[in-house]
PDB file of C-alpha atoms in Angstrom:
ATOM      1  CA  MET A   1      -9.368  -9.405  23.637  1.00 50.00           C
ATOM      2  CA  ASN A   2     -12.479  -9.383  22.390  1.00 65.00           C
ATOM      3  CA  ASN A   3     -13.635  -7.000  24.338  1.00 86.00           C
ATOM      4  CA  ASP A   4     -11.318  -4.511  22.986  1.00 94.00           C
ATOM      5  CA  PRO A   5     -11.923  -4.713  19.097  1.00 96.00           C
ATOM      6  CA  LEU A   6     -10.586  -2.240  16.431  1.00 98.00           C
ATOM      7  CA  ILE A   7     -13.570  -0.683  14.622  1.00 98.00           C
ATOM      8  CA  ILE A   8     -12.633   0.905  11.384  1.00 98.00           C
ATOM      9  CA  ALA A   9     -15.578   2.144   9.204  1.00 97.00           C
ATOM     10  CA  GLY A  10     -18.150   0.476  11.581  1.00 96.00           C
ATOM     11  CA  LYS A  11     -16.665  -2.678  10.784  1.00 97.00           C
ATOM     12  CA  THR A  12     -14.914  -4.743  13.728  1.00 97.00           C
ATOM     13  CA  TYR A  13     -11.560  -6.216  14.133  1.00 98.00           C
ATOM     14  CA  ASN A  14     -10.327  -8.359  16.810  1.00 97.00           C
ATOM     15  CA  SER A  15      -6.695  -7.881  15.322  1.00 98.00           C
ATOM     16  CA  ARG A  16      -4.873  -4.549  15.773  1.00 98.00           C
ATOM     17  CA  LEU A  17      -2.021  -6.133  13.477  1.00 98.00           C
ATOM     18  CA  LEU A  18      -2.279  -4.902   9.602  1.00 98.00           C
ATOM     19  CA  THR A  19       0.109  -6.700   6.910  1.00 98.00           C
ATOM     20  CA  GLY A  20       0.938  -5.862   4.128  1.00 97.00           C
ATOM     21  CA  SER A  21       1.831  -9.189   0.996  1.00 97.00           C
ATOM     22  CA  GLY A  22       4.970  -7.291  -0.865  1.00 95.00           C
ATOM     23  CA  LYS A  23       8.579  -8.754  -0.446  1.00 96.00           C
ATOM     24  CA  TYR A  24       7.577 -12.018   0.659  1.00 96.00           C
ATOM     25  CA  LYS A  25       9.846 -15.133  -1.229  1.00 95.00           C
ATOM     26  CA  ASP A  26       6.357 -16.824  -2.391  1.00 94.00           C
ATOM     27  CA  LEU A  27       2.764 -16.789  -1.945  1.00 95.00           C
ATOM     28  CA  GLN A  28       3.188 -19.790   0.433  1.00 96.00           C
ATOM     29  CA  GLU A  29       5.402 -17.604   2.459  1.00 96.00           C
ATOM     30  CA  THR A  30       3.081 -14.668   1.710  1.00 97.00           C
ATOM     31  CA  GLN A  31       0.081 -16.782   3.643  1.00 97.00           C
ATOM     32  CA  GLU A  32       2.118 -18.618   6.169  1.00 98.00           C
ATOM     33  CA  ALA A  33       3.439 -14.990   7.678  1.00 98.00           C
ATOM     34  CA  THR A  34      -0.278 -13.850   7.488  1.00 98.00           C
ATOM     35  CA  GLU A  35      -1.908 -15.946   9.314  1.00 98.00           C
ATOM     36  CA  ALA A  36       0.741 -16.528  11.576  1.00 98.00           C
ATOM     37  CA  SER A  37       0.145 -12.549  12.097  1.00 98.00           C
ATOM     38  CA  GLY A  38      -3.249 -12.854  13.052  1.00 98.00           C
ATOM     39  CA  ALA A  39      -3.733  -9.904  10.943  1.00 98.00           C
ATOM     40  CA  GLU A  40      -7.508  -9.947   9.571  1.00 98.00           C
ATOM     41  CA  ILE A  41      -6.831  -6.532   7.092  1.00 98.00           C
ATOM     42  CA  VAL A  42      -4.015  -7.004   4.467  1.00 98.00           C
ATOM     43  CA  THR A  43      -3.027  -4.483   1.629  1.00 98.00           C
ATOM     44  CA  VAL A  44      -2.608  -5.345  -1.906  1.00 98.00           C
ATOM     45  CA  ALA A  45      -0.942  -3.696  -4.486  1.00 97.00           C
ATOM     46  CA  ILE A  46      -3.012  -2.949  -8.309  1.00 97.00           C
ATOM     47  CA  ARG A  47      -0.788  -3.496 -11.209  1.00 96.00           C
ATOM     48  CA  ARG A  48      -0.972  -4.380 -14.374  1.00 95.00           C
ATOM     49  CA  THR A  49      -1.684  -8.444 -15.257  1.00 93.00           C
ATOM     50  CA  ASN A  50       1.403  -9.761 -17.085  1.00 86.00           C
ATOM     51  CA  ILE A  51       0.100 -10.638 -20.892  1.00 81.00           C
ATOM     52  CA  GLY A  52       0.295 -14.459 -22.631  1.00 71.00           C
ATOM     53  CA  GLN A  53       2.776 -15.581 -19.368  1.00 66.00           C
ATOM     54  CA  ASN A  54       1.354 -18.230 -16.878  1.00 63.00           C
ATOM     55  CA  ALA A  55      -2.236 -18.060 -17.301  1.00 60.00           C
ATOM     56  CA  ASP A  56      -2.194 -20.824 -14.646  1.00 65.00           C
ATOM     57  CA  GLU A  57      -0.063 -19.172 -12.491  1.00 72.00           C
ATOM     58  CA  PRO A  58      -1.444 -18.939  -8.916  1.00 79.00           C
ATOM     59  CA  ASN A  59      -2.869 -15.535  -7.661  1.00 88.00           C
ATOM     60  CA  LEU A  60      -2.428 -13.800  -4.580  1.00 94.00           C
ATOM     61  CA  LEU A  61      -6.358 -13.627  -3.382  1.00 94.00           C
ATOM     62  CA  ASP A  62      -6.158 -17.520  -3.877  1.00 92.00           C
ATOM     63  CA  VAL A  63      -3.984 -17.404  -0.666  1.00 95.00           C
ATOM     64  CA  LEU A  64      -5.380 -14.349   0.967  1.00 96.00           C
ATOM     65  CA  PRO A  65      -9.112 -15.069  -0.013  1.00 95.00           C
ATOM     66  CA  PRO A  66     -11.095 -11.842   0.299  1.00 95.00           C
ATOM     67  CA  ASP A  67     -13.740 -13.897   1.938  1.00 95.00           C
ATOM     68  CA  LYS A  68     -11.521 -14.437   4.948  1.00 96.00           C
ATOM     69  CA  TYR A  69      -9.238 -11.448   4.770  1.00 97.00           C
ATOM     70  CA  THR A  70     -10.528  -7.837   4.383  1.00 98.00           C
ATOM     71  CA  ILE A  71      -8.496  -7.074   1.404  1.00 98.00           C
ATOM     72  CA  LEU A  72      -6.709  -3.165   1.656  1.00 98.00           C
ATOM     73  CA  PRO A  73      -6.030  -2.096  -1.647  1.00 98.00           C
ATOM     74  CA  ASN A  74      -2.777   0.419  -1.898  1.00 98.00           C
ATOM     75  CA  THR A  75      -2.404   3.209  -4.031  1.00 98.00           C
ATOM     76  CA  ALA A  76       1.507   2.583  -3.962  1.00 97.00           C
ATOM     77  CA  GLY A  77       3.645   3.839  -6.658  1.00 96.00           C
ATOM     78  CA  CYS A  78       1.249   6.833  -7.070  1.00 98.00           C
ATOM     79  CA  TYR A  79       2.704  10.371  -7.080  1.00 98.00           C
ATOM     80  CA  THR A  80      -0.046  12.086  -7.808  1.00 98.00           C
ATOM     81  CA  ALA A  81      -3.733  12.410  -6.655  1.00 98.00           C
ATOM     82  CA  ALA A  82      -5.092  11.334  -9.884  1.00 98.00           C
ATOM     83  CA  ASP A  83      -2.954   8.263 -10.239  1.00 98.00           C
ATOM     84  CA  ALA A  84      -4.423   8.085  -6.556  1.00 98.00           C
ATOM     85  CA  VAL A  85      -8.078   7.948  -7.629  1.00 98.00           C
ATOM     86  CA  ARG A  86      -7.712   5.971 -10.231  1.00 98.00           C
ATOM     87  CA  THR A  87      -5.791   3.029  -8.877  1.00 98.00           C
ATOM     88  CA  CYS A  88      -8.727   2.978  -6.095  1.00 98.00           C
ATOM     89  CA  ARG A  89     -11.550   3.094  -8.488  1.00 98.00           C
ATOM     90  CA  MET A  90      -9.781   0.309 -10.310  1.00 98.00           C
ATOM     91  CA  ALA A  91      -9.272  -1.845  -7.038  1.00 98.00           C
ATOM     92  CA  ARG A  92     -13.328  -0.967  -6.368  1.00 98.00           C
ATOM     93  CA  GLU A  93     -13.899  -2.751  -9.698  1.00 97.00           C
ATOM     94  CA  LEU A  94     -11.632  -5.474  -9.033  1.00 96.00           C
ATOM     95  CA  LEU A  95     -13.100  -6.479  -5.649  1.00 96.00           C
ATOM     96  CA  ASP A  96     -16.598  -6.160  -6.375  1.00 95.00           C
ATOM     97  CA  GLY A  97     -17.083  -2.392  -4.925  1.00 95.00           C
ATOM     98  CA  HIS A  98     -15.356  -3.192  -1.862  1.00 95.00           C
ATOM     99  CA  ASP A  99     -14.363   0.574  -1.296  1.00 97.00           C
ATOM    100  CA  LEU A 100     -11.994   0.356   1.895  1.00 98.00           C
ATOM    101  CA  VAL A 101      -9.174   1.884   0.440  1.00 98.00           C
ATOM    102  CA  LYS A 102      -5.152   2.843   1.592  1.00 98.00           C
ATOM    103  CA  LEU A 103      -4.672   6.134   0.120  1.00 98.00           C
ATOM    104  CA  GLU A 104      -1.070   6.924  -0.347  1.00 98.00           C
ATOM    105  CA  VAL A 105       0.419   9.871  -3.054  1.00 98.00           C
ATOM    106  CA  LEU A 106       4.199   9.430  -2.741  1.00 98.00           C
ATOM    107  CA  GLY A 107       6.452  12.829  -2.598  1.00 97.00           C
ATOM    108  CA  ASP A 108       9.670  11.492  -3.582  1.00 95.00           C
ATOM    109  CA  GLU A 109      11.283   7.925  -4.394  1.00 96.00           C
ATOM    110  CA  LYS A 110      13.997   8.412  -1.974  1.00 96.00           C
ATOM    111  CA  THR A 111      12.034   9.104   1.048  1.00 96.00           C
ATOM    112  CA  LEU A 112       8.622   7.699  -0.195  1.00 96.00           C
ATOM    113  CA  PHE A 113       7.188  10.670   2.392  1.00 97.00           C
ATOM    114  CA  PRO A 114       3.654  11.413   1.414  1.00 98.00           C
ATOM    115  CA  ASP A 115       3.220  14.386  -0.820  1.00 98.00           C
ATOM    116  CA  ILE A 116       0.353  16.339   1.339  1.00 98.00           C
ATOM    117  CA  ILE A 117      -1.215  18.220  -0.999  1.00 98.00           C
ATOM    118  CA  GLY A 118      -1.850  15.345  -3.347  1.00 98.00           C
ATOM    119  CA  THR A 119      -2.850  12.623  -0.494  1.00 98.00           C
ATOM    120  CA  LEU A 120      -5.477  15.495   0.834  1.00 98.00           C
ATOM    121  CA  GLU A 121      -6.231  16.295  -2.642  1.00 98.00           C
ATOM    122  CA  ALA A 122      -6.953  12.954  -3.153  1.00 98.00           C
ATOM    123  CA  ALA A 123      -9.149  11.946   0.159  1.00 98.00           C
ATOM    124  CA  GLU A 124     -11.119  14.514  -0.732  1.00 98.00           C
ATOM    125  CA  ILE A 125     -12.055  13.344  -4.090  1.00 98.00           C
ATOM    126  CA  LEU A 126     -11.949   9.998  -2.614  1.00 98.00           C
ATOM    127  CA  VAL A 127     -14.537  10.188   0.297  1.00 98.00           C
ATOM    128  CA  LYS A 128     -16.956  12.106  -1.969  1.00 98.00           C
ATOM    129  CA  ASP A 129     -17.045   8.797  -4.303  1.00 98.00           C
ATOM    130  CA  GLY A 130     -17.489   6.866  -1.260  1.00 98.00           C
ATOM    131  CA  PHE A 131     -14.929   5.368  -0.446  1.00 98.00           C
ATOM    132  CA  LYS A 132     -13.586   4.295   3.051  1.00 98.00           C
ATOM    133  CA  VAL A 133     -10.458   5.895   3.307  1.00 98.00           C
ATOM    134  CA  MET A 134      -7.381   5.066   5.517  1.00 98.00           C
ATOM    135  CA  VAL A 135      -4.558   7.769   4.458  1.00 98.00           C
ATOM    136  CA  TYR A 136      -0.872   7.095   4.774  1.00 98.00           C
ATOM    137  CA  THR A 137       0.498  10.780   5.992  1.00 98.00           C
ATOM    138  CA  ASN A 138       3.536  12.253   7.752  1.00 97.00           C
ATOM    139  CA  ASP A 139       3.570  12.580  11.667  1.00 97.00           C
ATOM    140  CA  ASP A 140       2.114  16.063  11.620  1.00 98.00           C
ATOM    141  CA  PRO A 141      -0.720  16.383  13.590  1.00 98.00           C
ATOM    142  CA  ILE A 142      -2.505  19.423  12.055  1.00 98.00           C
ATOM    143  CA  ILE A 143      -2.336  17.505   8.715  1.00 98.00           C
ATOM    144  CA  ALA A 144      -3.702  13.979  10.431  1.00 98.00           C
ATOM    145  CA  LYS A 145      -6.485  15.657  11.776  1.00 98.00           C
ATOM    146  CA  ARG A 146      -7.235  17.755   8.568  1.00 98.00           C
ATOM    147  CA  LEU A 147      -7.392  14.459   6.819  1.00 98.00           C
ATOM    148  CA  GLU A 148      -9.740  13.259   9.914  1.00 98.00           C
ATOM    149  CA  GLU A 149     -12.101  16.516   9.215  1.00 98.00           C
ATOM    150  CA  LEU A 150     -12.082  15.335   5.493  1.00 98.00           C
ATOM    151  CA  GLY A 151     -13.923  12.164   6.281  1.00 98.00           C
ATOM    152  CA  CYS A 152     -10.857   9.843   6.490  1.00 98.00           C
ATOM    153  CA  VAL A 153     -11.925   6.767   8.344  1.00 98.00           C
ATOM    154  CA  ALA A 154      -8.454   5.992   9.916  1.00 98.00           C
ATOM    155  CA  VAL A 155      -5.241   7.936   9.674  1.00 98.00           C
ATOM    156  CA  MET A 156      -1.877   6.394   9.338  1.00 98.00           C
ATOM    157  CA  PRO A 157       0.942   8.248   9.909  1.00 98.00           C
ATOM    158  CA  LEU A 158       4.388   6.904   9.342  1.00 98.00           C
ATOM    159  CA  ALA A 159       6.812   6.100  12.198  1.00 97.00           C
ATOM    160  CA  ALA A 160       9.969   6.180  10.079  1.00 97.00           C
ATOM    161  CA  PRO A 161      10.195   5.930   6.377  1.00 96.00           C
ATOM    162  CA  ILE A 162       8.664   2.927   4.739  1.00 96.00           C
ATOM    163  CA  GLY A 163      10.772   0.086   4.768  1.00 94.00           C
ATOM    164  CA  SER A 164      13.187   1.596   6.709  1.00 96.00           C
ATOM    165  CA  GLY A 165      12.657  -0.321   9.726  1.00 96.00           C
ATOM    166  CA  LEU A 166      13.898   2.940  12.135  1.00 97.00           C
ATOM    167  CA  GLY A 167      11.432   2.581  14.479  1.00 96.00           C
ATOM    168  CA  ILE A 168       9.275   5.174  16.310  1.00 96.00           C
ATOM    169  CA  ARG A 169      11.233   8.052  15.776  1.00 96.00           C
ATOM    170  CA  ASN A 170       9.107  11.356  16.810  1.00 96.00           C
ATOM    171  CA  PRO A 171       6.936   9.303  19.787  1.00 97.00           C
ATOM    172  CA  TYR A 172       5.629  12.556  20.521  1.00 97.00           C
ATOM    173  CA  ASN A 173       4.075  13.539  17.324  1.00 97.00           C
ATOM    174  CA  ILE A 174       2.495  10.269  17.414  1.00 98.00           C
ATOM    175  CA  LEU A 175       0.939  10.841  20.865  1.00 98.00           C
ATOM    176  CA  THR A 176      -0.520  13.916  19.721  1.00 98.00           C
ATOM    177  CA  ILE A 177      -2.156  12.769  16.715  1.00 98.00           C
ATOM    178  CA  VAL A 178      -3.688   9.904  18.905  1.00 98.00           C
ATOM    179  CA  GLU A 179      -4.376  12.659  21.753  1.00 97.00           C
ATOM    180  CA  ASN A 180      -6.505  14.315  19.179  1.00 96.00           C
ATOM    181  CA  ALA A 181      -8.104  11.978  17.214  1.00 97.00           C
ATOM    182  CA  ASN A 182     -11.981  11.046  16.874  1.00 98.00           C
ATOM    183  CA  VAL A 183     -11.017   8.581  14.473  1.00 98.00           C
ATOM    184  CA  PRO A 184      -8.202   5.273  14.652  1.00 98.00           C
ATOM    185  CA  ILE A 185      -4.494   5.883  14.653  1.00 98.00           C
ATOM    186  CA  LEU A 186      -2.441   3.481  12.718  1.00 98.00           C
ATOM    187  CA  VAL A 187       1.410   3.646  12.758  1.00 98.00           C
ATOM    188  CA  ASP A 188       2.200   2.999   8.974  1.00 96.00           C
ATOM    189  CA  ALA A 189       5.919   2.316   8.033  1.00 95.00           C
ATOM    190  CA  GLY A 190       8.662   2.515  10.239  1.00 96.00           C
ATOM    191  CA  VAL A 191       8.361  -0.540  12.530  1.00 97.00           C
ATOM    192  CA  GLY A 192      11.484  -2.900  12.547  1.00 97.00           C
ATOM    193  CA  THR A 193      11.213  -5.247  15.378  1.00 98.00           C
ATOM    194  CA  ALA A 194       8.786  -6.200  17.932  1.00 98.00           C
ATOM    195  CA  SER A 195       9.459  -3.667  20.142  1.00 98.00           C
ATOM    196  CA  ASP A 196       8.827  -0.888  18.038  1.00 98.00           C
ATOM    197  CA  ALA A 197       5.512  -2.036  17.621  1.00 98.00           C
ATOM    198  CA  ALA A 198       4.775  -2.460  21.177  1.00 98.00           C
ATOM    199  CA  ILE A 199       5.993   1.111  21.751  1.00 98.00           C
ATOM    200  CA  ALA A 200       3.533   2.431  19.091  1.00 98.00           C
ATOM    201  CA  MET A 201       0.626   0.548  21.018  1.00 98.00           C
ATOM    202  CA  GLU A 202       1.817   1.769  24.043  1.00 98.00           C
ATOM    203  CA  LEU A 203       1.574   5.447  23.109  1.00 98.00           C
ATOM    204  CA  GLY A 204      -1.987   4.748  22.312  1.00 98.00           C
ATOM    205  CA  CYS A 205      -2.187   3.840  18.421  1.00 98.00           C
ATOM    206  CA  ASP A 206      -5.361   2.154  17.938  1.00 98.00           C
ATOM    207  CA  GLY A 207      -2.982  -0.474  15.319  1.00 98.00           C
ATOM    208  CA  ILE A 208      -0.255  -1.024  13.215  1.00 98.00           C
ATOM    209  CA  LEU A 209       0.287  -1.703   9.791  1.00 98.00           C
ATOM    210  CA  MET A 210       3.306  -3.365   8.598  1.00 97.00           C
ATOM    211  CA  ASN A 211       5.107  -5.370   5.969  1.00 97.00           C
ATOM    212  CA  THR A 212       8.615  -4.889   5.675  1.00 97.00           C
ATOM    213  CA  ALA A 213       9.671  -5.597   9.226  1.00 97.00           C
ATOM    214  CA  ILE A 214       7.871  -9.197   8.872  1.00 98.00           C
ATOM    215  CA  ALA A 215       8.994 -10.003   5.364  1.00 97.00           C
ATOM    216  CA  ALA A 216      12.765  -9.120   5.586  1.00 97.00           C
ATOM    217  CA  ALA A 217      13.095 -10.831   8.617  1.00 98.00           C
ATOM    218  CA  GLN A 218      15.294 -13.914   8.205  1.00 98.00           C
ATOM    219  CA  ASN A 219      12.250 -16.404   9.326  1.00 98.00           C
ATOM    220  CA  PRO A 220       9.257 -14.142   8.251  1.00 98.00           C
ATOM    221  CA  VAL A 221       6.411 -16.443   9.545  1.00 98.00           C
ATOM    222  CA  LEU A 222       7.784 -16.027  13.250  1.00 98.00           C
ATOM    223  CA  MET A 223       8.599 -12.528  13.644  1.00 98.00           C
ATOM    224  CA  ALA A 224       4.941 -12.670  12.362  1.00 98.00           C
ATOM    225  CA  SER A 225       4.334 -14.273  15.149  1.00 98.00           C
ATOM    226  CA  ALA A 226       6.380 -12.124  17.292  1.00 98.00           C
ATOM    227  CA  MET A 227       4.830  -9.016  15.652  1.00 98.00           C
ATOM    228  CA  LYS A 228       1.124 -10.189  16.920  1.00 98.00           C
ATOM    229  CA  LYS A 229       2.143 -10.895  20.390  1.00 98.00           C
ATOM    230  CA  ALA A 230       3.780  -7.262  20.250  1.00 98.00           C
ATOM    231  CA  VAL A 231       1.212  -5.388  19.351  1.00 98.00           C
ATOM    232  CA  GLU A 232      -1.188  -6.988  22.205  1.00 98.00           C
ATOM    233  CA  ALA A 233       1.294  -6.380  24.392  1.00 98.00           C
ATOM    234  CA  GLY A 234       1.384  -2.985  23.971  1.00 98.00           C
ATOM    235  CA  ARG A 235      -1.852  -2.746  23.417  1.00 98.00           C
ATOM    236  CA  GLU A 236      -2.437  -4.154  27.369  1.00 97.00           C
ATOM    237  CA  ALA A 237       0.115  -2.276  28.306  1.00 98.00           C
ATOM    238  CA  PHE A 238      -1.592   0.959  26.980  1.00 98.00           C
ATOM    239  CA  LEU A 239      -5.006   0.122  28.647  1.00 98.00           C
ATOM    240  CA  ALA A 240      -3.334  -0.916  31.724  1.00 98.00           C
ATOM    241  CA  GLY A 241      -1.451   2.338  31.926  1.00 97.00           C
ATOM    242  CA  ARG A 242       2.073   2.216  32.946  1.00 96.00           C
ATOM    243  CA  MET A 243       3.681   3.592  36.285  1.00 96.00           C
ATOM    244  CA  PRO A 244       5.161   7.004  36.695  1.00 96.00           C
ATOM    245  CA  ARG A 245       8.703   6.978  36.268  1.00 95.00           C
ATOM    246  CA  LYS A 246      11.130   7.764  39.274  1.00 95.00           C
ATOM    247  CA  ARG A 247      14.646   9.227  39.556  1.00 97.00           C
ATOM    248  CA  PHE A 248      15.504   6.867  41.740  1.00 96.00           C
ATOM    249  CA  ALA A 249      14.881   3.477  43.149  1.00 94.00           C
ATOM    250  CA  SER A 250      11.462   2.189  45.601  1.00 92.00           C
ATOM    251  CA  ALA A 251      12.038  -0.760  47.027  1.00 92.00           C
ATOM    252  CA  SER A 252       9.310  -3.600  46.257  1.00 94.00           C
ATOM    253  CA  SER A 253       9.841  -5.530  49.436  1.00 95.00           C
ATOM    254  CA  PRO A 254       8.697  -3.872  53.155  1.00 93.00           C
ATOM    255  CA  ILE A 255      11.628  -2.576  55.402  1.00 91.00           C
ATOM    256  CA  ASP A 256       9.437  -3.253  58.344  1.00 93.00           C
ATOM    257  CA  GLY A 257      10.275  -6.685  59.742  1.00 93.00           C
ATOM    258  CA  THR A 258      13.873  -7.126  58.933  1.00 92.00           C
ATOM    259  CA  PHE A 259      15.624  -9.187  61.767  1.00 94.00           C
ATOM    260  CA  PHE A 260      19.030  -7.635  60.559  1.00 92.00           C
TER     261      PHE A 260
ATOM    262  CA  MET B   1      -7.447  -2.606 -35.747  1.00 94.00           C
ATOM    263  CA  LYS B   2      -4.582  -1.936 -33.587  1.00 96.00           C
ATOM    264  CA  ILE B   3      -4.993  -1.357 -29.409  1.00 96.00           C
ATOM    265  CA  THR B   4      -2.601  -0.683 -26.726  1.00 97.00           C
ATOM    266  CA  LEU B   5      -2.670  -3.064 -24.309  1.00 96.00           C
ATOM    267  CA  ASN B   6      -1.022  -2.822 -21.019  1.00 96.00           C
ATOM    268  CA  GLY B   7       0.898  -0.498 -22.442  1.00 95.00           C
ATOM    269  CA  GLU B   8       2.212  -2.543 -25.262  1.00 95.00           C
ATOM    270  CA  GLU B   9       0.893  -2.286 -29.216  1.00 96.00           C
ATOM    271  CA  GLN B  10      -1.002  -5.276 -30.320  1.00 94.00           C
ATOM    272  CA  GLU B  11      -2.695  -5.995 -33.445  1.00 95.00           C
ATOM    273  CA  LEU B  12      -6.211  -7.447 -32.758  1.00 93.00           C
ATOM    274  CA  GLN B  13      -8.502  -8.891 -35.901  1.00 93.00           C
ATOM    275  CA  ASP B  14     -12.060  -6.345 -35.912  1.00 92.00           C
ATOM    276  CA  ASP B  15     -14.992  -6.656 -34.641  1.00 92.00           C
ATOM    277  CA  ILE B  16     -13.893  -8.549 -31.180  1.00 95.00           C
ATOM    278  CA  LEU B  17     -15.697  -7.985 -27.688  1.00 96.00           C
ATOM    279  CA  LEU B  18     -14.295  -7.306 -24.567  1.00 97.00           C
ATOM    280  CA  GLY B  19     -15.192 -10.658 -23.181  1.00 96.00           C
ATOM    281  CA  GLN B  20     -13.936 -12.481 -26.338  1.00 96.00           C
ATOM    282  CA  LEU B  21     -10.534 -10.619 -25.602  1.00 95.00           C
ATOM    283  CA  LEU B  22     -10.305 -11.670 -21.993  1.00 95.00           C
ATOM    284  CA  GLU B  23     -11.336 -15.057 -23.209  1.00 94.00           C
ATOM    285  CA  GLN B  24      -8.476 -15.330 -25.716  1.00 93.00           C
ATOM    286  CA  MET B  25      -5.673 -14.164 -23.006  1.00 92.00           C
ATOM    287  CA  GLN B  26      -7.051 -17.235 -20.731  1.00 91.00           C
ATOM    288  CA  LEU B  27      -8.074 -14.170 -18.494  1.00 92.00           C
ATOM    289  CA  ALA B  28     -11.950 -15.162 -18.204  1.00 90.00           C
ATOM    290  CA  GLY B  29     -12.990 -15.261 -15.136  1.00 88.00           C
ATOM    291  CA  LYS B  30     -10.152 -13.976 -13.155  1.00 91.00           C
ATOM    292  CA  ARG B  31     -10.243 -11.368 -10.725  1.00 92.00           C
ATOM    293  CA  LEU B  32      -9.009  -8.371 -12.488  1.00 95.00           C
ATOM    294  CA  ALA B  33     -10.895  -5.205 -13.593  1.00 97.00           C
ATOM    295  CA  VAL B  34     -10.145  -3.597 -17.238  1.00 97.00           C
ATOM    296  CA  GLU B  35     -10.283   0.028 -18.329  1.00 97.00           C
ATOM    297  CA  ILE B  36     -10.515   1.202 -21.579  1.00 98.00           C
ATOM    298  CA  ASP B  37      -9.756   4.979 -22.496  1.00 97.00           C
ATOM    299  CA  GLY B  38      -9.445   5.687 -18.661  1.00 95.00           C
ATOM    300  CA  GLU B  39     -13.093   4.125 -17.866  1.00 96.00           C
ATOM    301  CA  ILE B  40     -13.582   1.514 -15.958  1.00 97.00           C
ATOM    302  CA  ILE B  41     -15.707  -1.029 -17.781  1.00 97.00           C
ATOM    303  CA  PRO B  42     -17.718  -3.072 -15.375  1.00 97.00           C
ATOM    304  CA  LYS B  43     -17.515  -6.899 -14.893  1.00 96.00           C
ATOM    305  CA  SER B  44     -21.122  -6.985 -15.954  1.00 95.00           C
ATOM    306  CA  ASN B  45     -20.489  -5.323 -19.655  1.00 96.00           C
ATOM    307  CA  HIS B  46     -17.623  -7.394 -20.618  1.00 96.00           C
ATOM    308  CA  ALA B  47     -19.441  -9.827 -22.927  1.00 94.00           C
ATOM    309  CA  HIS B  48     -20.863  -6.974 -25.339  1.00 94.00           C
ATOM    310  CA  PHE B  49     -18.330  -4.551 -25.082  1.00 97.00           C
ATOM    311  CA  LYS B  50     -16.644  -3.836 -28.455  1.00 97.00           C
ATOM    312  CA  ILE B  51     -13.176  -2.995 -29.088  1.00 97.00           C
ATOM    313  CA  GLU B  52     -12.237   0.063 -31.250  1.00 96.00           C
ATOM    314  CA  ASN B  53      -9.238   0.710 -32.878  1.00 96.00           C
ATOM    315  CA  GLY B  54      -6.721   2.612 -30.918  1.00 96.00           C
ATOM    316  CA  ASN B  55      -8.540   1.625 -28.060  1.00 97.00           C
ATOM    317  CA  ARG B  56      -6.012   1.768 -24.562  1.00 97.00           C
ATOM    318  CA  ILE B  57      -6.716  -1.119 -22.501  1.00 97.00           C
ATOM    319  CA  GLU B  58      -5.531  -1.303 -19.191  1.00 97.00           C
ATOM    320  CA  ILE B  59      -6.106  -4.908 -17.167  1.00 97.00           C
ATOM    321  CA  VAL B  60      -5.009  -5.152 -13.684  1.00 97.00           C
ATOM    322  CA  HIS B  61      -4.865  -7.582 -10.902  1.00 95.00           C
ATOM    323  CA  ALA B  62      -3.841  -7.643  -7.041  1.00 96.00           C
ATOM    324  CA  ILE B  63      -0.245  -8.474  -6.177  1.00 95.00           C
ATOM    325  CA  GLY B  64       1.851  -8.369  -3.110  1.00 96.00           C
ATOM    326  CA  GLY B  65       2.286  -4.822  -1.598  1.00 95.00           C
ATOM    327  CA  GLY B  66       2.444  -3.156   1.630  1.00 92.00           C
TER     328      GLY B  66
END
């Protein structure tokens, strides 16, 4: 549906499915699953380079070349605003000035829920520093609006804890966030299977960012393809507008003209 | 001189430039970012940036993540 693009920070994307590049068996699987998902935006993490080991080992960005994919560096593992800001600046240097980032400031290891105070603080610094910030947040509509007002280019509420696969746990909050928003809203985290992705899109989300649902499937490449279709189907269903729910039956065949 | 490279102490020859250090580590030309004592050293400065005793050097790259 090229007449219904996703626009983030002024750039147009045909795919509303964004994928992570973590947890795959190897780089080949990363490449094949990413390709099958149709994703145009792919997240990466920034970590220390292994010193003195396998100088020739293949690099993630060789299989996900930045001229083909929009690379979205994340701040995964950051528990303070300062660490997140530092990570984004390193990422910008690494990617030759590319300034689209996924901000996450985490609150605790068990839930990986966002630390909202730290998230707001980092978002403000990064926006002032010229970054285009796509921000991971909880499903609180008030905070989502604050992050938009701070200048984030996309707000990405969790649907369930990162890597949990529990699905859309609070659809009404996601709906409220979507209805209030003037920037793209993407569900980030919590999707477990294709129907979850469709539900998020049917709520009116502009896109979905997922990693584990694909990477931890028994067949990640096939699941990537399923997710692509689910996101497209959910989007079309949202645009089509679903029928009203009724408690009782309504015959699809006419009563007139029966001969019995 | 002594430096700390990605969290590990290392002994290094005196008078070495960042570009030379990256060459020695077979990292020249790779897609990475370098921070020294908390300051990012832009790629364009690597060739003539002088490493000092006690520098804390971080070299990072992109890996899989969600």
